[in-house]
Structures are given as structure tokens and as C-alpha cells.
Coordinates of C-alpha atoms in Angstrom, one line a residue:
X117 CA 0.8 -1.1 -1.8
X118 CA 1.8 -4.6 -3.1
X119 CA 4.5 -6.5 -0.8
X120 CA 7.7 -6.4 -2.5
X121 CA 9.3 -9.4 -4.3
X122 CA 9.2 -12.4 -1.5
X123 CA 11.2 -15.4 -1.6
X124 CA 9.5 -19.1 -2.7
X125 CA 8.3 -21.2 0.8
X126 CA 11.4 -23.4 1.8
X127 CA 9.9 -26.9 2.7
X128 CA 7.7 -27.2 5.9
X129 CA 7.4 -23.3 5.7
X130 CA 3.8 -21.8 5.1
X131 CA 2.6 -18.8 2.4
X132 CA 2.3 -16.6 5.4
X133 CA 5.2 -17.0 6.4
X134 CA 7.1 -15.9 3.5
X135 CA 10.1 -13.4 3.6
X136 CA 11.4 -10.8 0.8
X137 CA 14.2 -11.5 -1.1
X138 CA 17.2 -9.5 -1.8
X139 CA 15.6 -7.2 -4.5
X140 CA 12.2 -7.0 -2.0
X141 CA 14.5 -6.1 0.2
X142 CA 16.2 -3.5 -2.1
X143 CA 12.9 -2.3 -3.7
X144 CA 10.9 -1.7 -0.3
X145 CA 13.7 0.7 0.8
X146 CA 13.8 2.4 -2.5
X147 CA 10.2 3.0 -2.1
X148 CA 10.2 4.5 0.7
X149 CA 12.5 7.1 -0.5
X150 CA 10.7 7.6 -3.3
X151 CA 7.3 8.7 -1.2
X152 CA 9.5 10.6 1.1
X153 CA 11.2 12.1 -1.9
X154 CA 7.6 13.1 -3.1
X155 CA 6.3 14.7 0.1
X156 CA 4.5 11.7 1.5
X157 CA 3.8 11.6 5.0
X158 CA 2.1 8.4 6.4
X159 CA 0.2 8.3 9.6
X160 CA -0.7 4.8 10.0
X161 CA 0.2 1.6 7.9
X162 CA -2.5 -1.2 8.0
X163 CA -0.9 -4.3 6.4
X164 CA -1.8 -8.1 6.6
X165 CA 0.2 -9.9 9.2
X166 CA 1.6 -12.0 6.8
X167 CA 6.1 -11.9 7.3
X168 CA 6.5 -10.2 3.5
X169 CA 4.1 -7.3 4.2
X170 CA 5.2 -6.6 7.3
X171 CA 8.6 -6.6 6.3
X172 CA 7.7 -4.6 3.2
X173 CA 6.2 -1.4 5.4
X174 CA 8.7 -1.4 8.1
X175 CA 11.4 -0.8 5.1
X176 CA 9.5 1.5 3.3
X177 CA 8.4 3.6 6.6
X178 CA 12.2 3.4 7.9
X179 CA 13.1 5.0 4.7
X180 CA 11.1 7.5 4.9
X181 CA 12.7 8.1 8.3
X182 CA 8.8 7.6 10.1
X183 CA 7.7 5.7 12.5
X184 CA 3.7 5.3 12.2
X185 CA 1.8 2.9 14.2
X186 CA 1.4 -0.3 12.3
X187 CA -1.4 -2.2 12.6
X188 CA -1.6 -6.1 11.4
X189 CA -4.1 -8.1 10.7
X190 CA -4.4 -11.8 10.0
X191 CA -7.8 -11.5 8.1
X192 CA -6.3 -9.3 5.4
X193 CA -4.3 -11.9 4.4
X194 CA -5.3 -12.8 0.2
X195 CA -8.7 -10.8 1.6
X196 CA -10.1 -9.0 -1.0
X197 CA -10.7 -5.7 -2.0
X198 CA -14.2 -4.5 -0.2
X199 CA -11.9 -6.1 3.4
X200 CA -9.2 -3.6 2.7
X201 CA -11.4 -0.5 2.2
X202 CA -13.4 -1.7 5.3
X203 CA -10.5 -2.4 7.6
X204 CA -9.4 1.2 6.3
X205 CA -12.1 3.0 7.1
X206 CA -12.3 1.2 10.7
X207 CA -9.1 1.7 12.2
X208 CA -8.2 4.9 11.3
X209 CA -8.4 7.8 12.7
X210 CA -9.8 11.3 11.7
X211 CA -6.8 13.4 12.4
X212 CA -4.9 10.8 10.0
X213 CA -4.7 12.3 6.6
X214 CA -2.6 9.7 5.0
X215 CA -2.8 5.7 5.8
X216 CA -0.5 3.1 4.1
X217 CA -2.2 0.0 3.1
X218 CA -0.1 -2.9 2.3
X219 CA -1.7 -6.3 0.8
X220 CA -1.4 -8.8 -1.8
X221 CA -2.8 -9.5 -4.7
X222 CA -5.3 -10.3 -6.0
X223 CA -7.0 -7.6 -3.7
X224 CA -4.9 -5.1 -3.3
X225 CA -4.7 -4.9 -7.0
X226 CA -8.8 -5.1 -6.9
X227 CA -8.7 -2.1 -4.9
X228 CA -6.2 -0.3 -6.8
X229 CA -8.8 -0.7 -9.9
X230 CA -11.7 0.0 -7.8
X231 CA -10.0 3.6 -7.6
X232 CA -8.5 4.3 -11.0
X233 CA -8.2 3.0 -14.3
X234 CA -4.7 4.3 -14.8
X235 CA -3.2 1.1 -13.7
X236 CA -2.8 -1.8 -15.8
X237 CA -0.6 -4.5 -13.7
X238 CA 0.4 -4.6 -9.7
X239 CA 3.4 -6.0 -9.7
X240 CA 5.5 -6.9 -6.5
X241 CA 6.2 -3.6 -4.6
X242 CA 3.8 -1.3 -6.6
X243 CA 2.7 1.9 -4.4
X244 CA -0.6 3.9 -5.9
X245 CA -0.9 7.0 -3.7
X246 CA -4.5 8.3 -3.9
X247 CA -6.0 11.5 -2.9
X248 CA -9.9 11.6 -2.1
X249 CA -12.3 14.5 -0.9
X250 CA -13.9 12.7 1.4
X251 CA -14.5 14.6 4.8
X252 CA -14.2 11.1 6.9
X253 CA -12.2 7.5 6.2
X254 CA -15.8 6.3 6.3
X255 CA -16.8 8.2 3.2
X256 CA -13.9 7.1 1.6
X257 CA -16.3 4.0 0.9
X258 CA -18.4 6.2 -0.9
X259 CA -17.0 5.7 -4.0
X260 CA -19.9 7.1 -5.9
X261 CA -19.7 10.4 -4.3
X262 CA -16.0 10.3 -3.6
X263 CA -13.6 9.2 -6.1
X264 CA -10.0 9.1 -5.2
X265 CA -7.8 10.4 -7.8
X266 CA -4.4 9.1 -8.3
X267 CA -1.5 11.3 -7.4
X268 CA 1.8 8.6 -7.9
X269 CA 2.3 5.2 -9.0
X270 CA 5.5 3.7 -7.7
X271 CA 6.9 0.8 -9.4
X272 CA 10.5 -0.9 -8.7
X273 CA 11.3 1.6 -5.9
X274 CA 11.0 4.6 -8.5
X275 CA 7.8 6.5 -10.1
X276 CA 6.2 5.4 -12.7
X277 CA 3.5 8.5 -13.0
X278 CA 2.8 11.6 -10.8
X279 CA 0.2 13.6 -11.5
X280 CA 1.6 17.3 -12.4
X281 CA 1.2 19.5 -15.3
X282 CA 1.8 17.2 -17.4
X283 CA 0.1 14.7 -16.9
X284 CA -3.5 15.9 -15.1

């Protein structure tokens, strides 16, 4: 997941620490109701420390009336892509089926391409929920062998796609 909207630095304030504004605000809470709505349960979050990401999964996890540990991390802060997956795949663990990762671009939207081609922009707040074969979060870097499939993509609090008869 992308951080929902944040607010502009005020003066003497740093990018990091950056809070949502009224519509992040709105949007991460609509989110959450939105996975909750579609059967999503979340085990763990791993976000970057940074104020607006941190923000943006406690709202979407209170929505969704959970309380998974949440794990922060300065050094996924504007990381890239291959940090994510490896941070992923290194702090979770195996009895966790479903991990929220929250990030900003551009690497959370590197990773989202990494995994599918379905998405075309990661706007503030976007949610893709993936679903991979892999027997361990260490083969989920397997990509080769592995390839997560998309199962929702969550944009402005609402769904923008689900996989279903429809659309396979």
C-alpha cells in the first residue's frame, strides 16, 4: 500500500515527518473497510517509520477492527522495491498468511509492477492485495517460480478491480 494523501511540510518540518491530511485521513479509514469488507485479514503490517505511513496503517487496521503487530522501519523510507520484498520476507513469520506493506513511491509502486502489470498509476492510498503460491515469505522472492497474482486493487478507499468471474 501507498500512504494516503499527506499534508505539504510546514517550515522547519522534515519529509519524514509528514502527516495525512483530512481526505488521507478520510481515505485510510475507508480502506480499511473496504479490505475488511472483502475478507482481508492482515497479520502483520511492515511500514516505513515515516509519520504518514504510520498513520495510514493504524487507520486502515482500526477499520478493519485488527490489531496486527506493526513493525517500522526507518530504512524503508523512499527505499526501493528489492528493500521492501526483502524486509518482507525477513520479518515475517510462517504462520502469517497475510502481511500489509505500507511505503511510498517510487518503490512501493516498483514493487507493485514487479508483481502485476494490471496497474497503471499508485496514487496516494492505493492497496494491491496479492496472492502468491509460495510455500515460505522467502520464496515469495522467487518471482520466477512464484508469481503473485492480483486479487484487489483499492483506490480512494473503494475497489477499483477484484478478481472474480468476471474479471479472471
Amino acid at each position: 500500500m501507498r500512504h494516503a494523501k499527506a499534508a505539504a511540510a510546514a517550515p522547519f518540518e522534515s519529509d519524514f515527518q509528514r502527516c495525512l491530511t483530512a481526505d488521507g485521513l478520510r481515505v485510510a479509514t475507508e480502506t480499511g473497510i473496504a479490505l475488511r469488507d472483502c475478507g482481508i485479514h492482515i497479520d502483520r503490517v511492515i511500514a516505513s517509520a515515516a509519520v504518514r505511513t504510520c498513520q495510514t496503517a493504524d487507520l486502515v487496521t482500526a477499520a478493519m477492527v485488527l490489531a496486527p503487530e506493526r513493525l517500522d522501519f526507518d530504512e524503508l523510507y523512499l527505499a526501493p522495491a528489492q528493500k521492501f520484498e526483502a524486509t518482507l520476507c525477513e520479518h515475517t513469520f510462517e504462520d502469517e498468511s497475510s502481511v500489509l506493506v505500507v511505503g511510498h513511491n517510487p518503490g512501493i509502486a516498483s514493487l507493485m509492477g514487479r508483481w502485476t502489470d494490471r496497474i497503471a498509476a499508485v496514487s496516494p492510498g492505493t492497496v494491491a492485495v496479492f496472492e502468491s503460491s509460495a510455500d515460505t515469505w522467502q520464496d515469495v522472492r522467487k518471482i520466477h517460480v512464484h508469481i503473485p497474482e492480483l486479487v484487489c486493487l483499492l483506490q480512494d478507499g473503494k475497489i477499483a478491480w477484484r478478481r472474480d468471474k468476471a474479471n479472471p
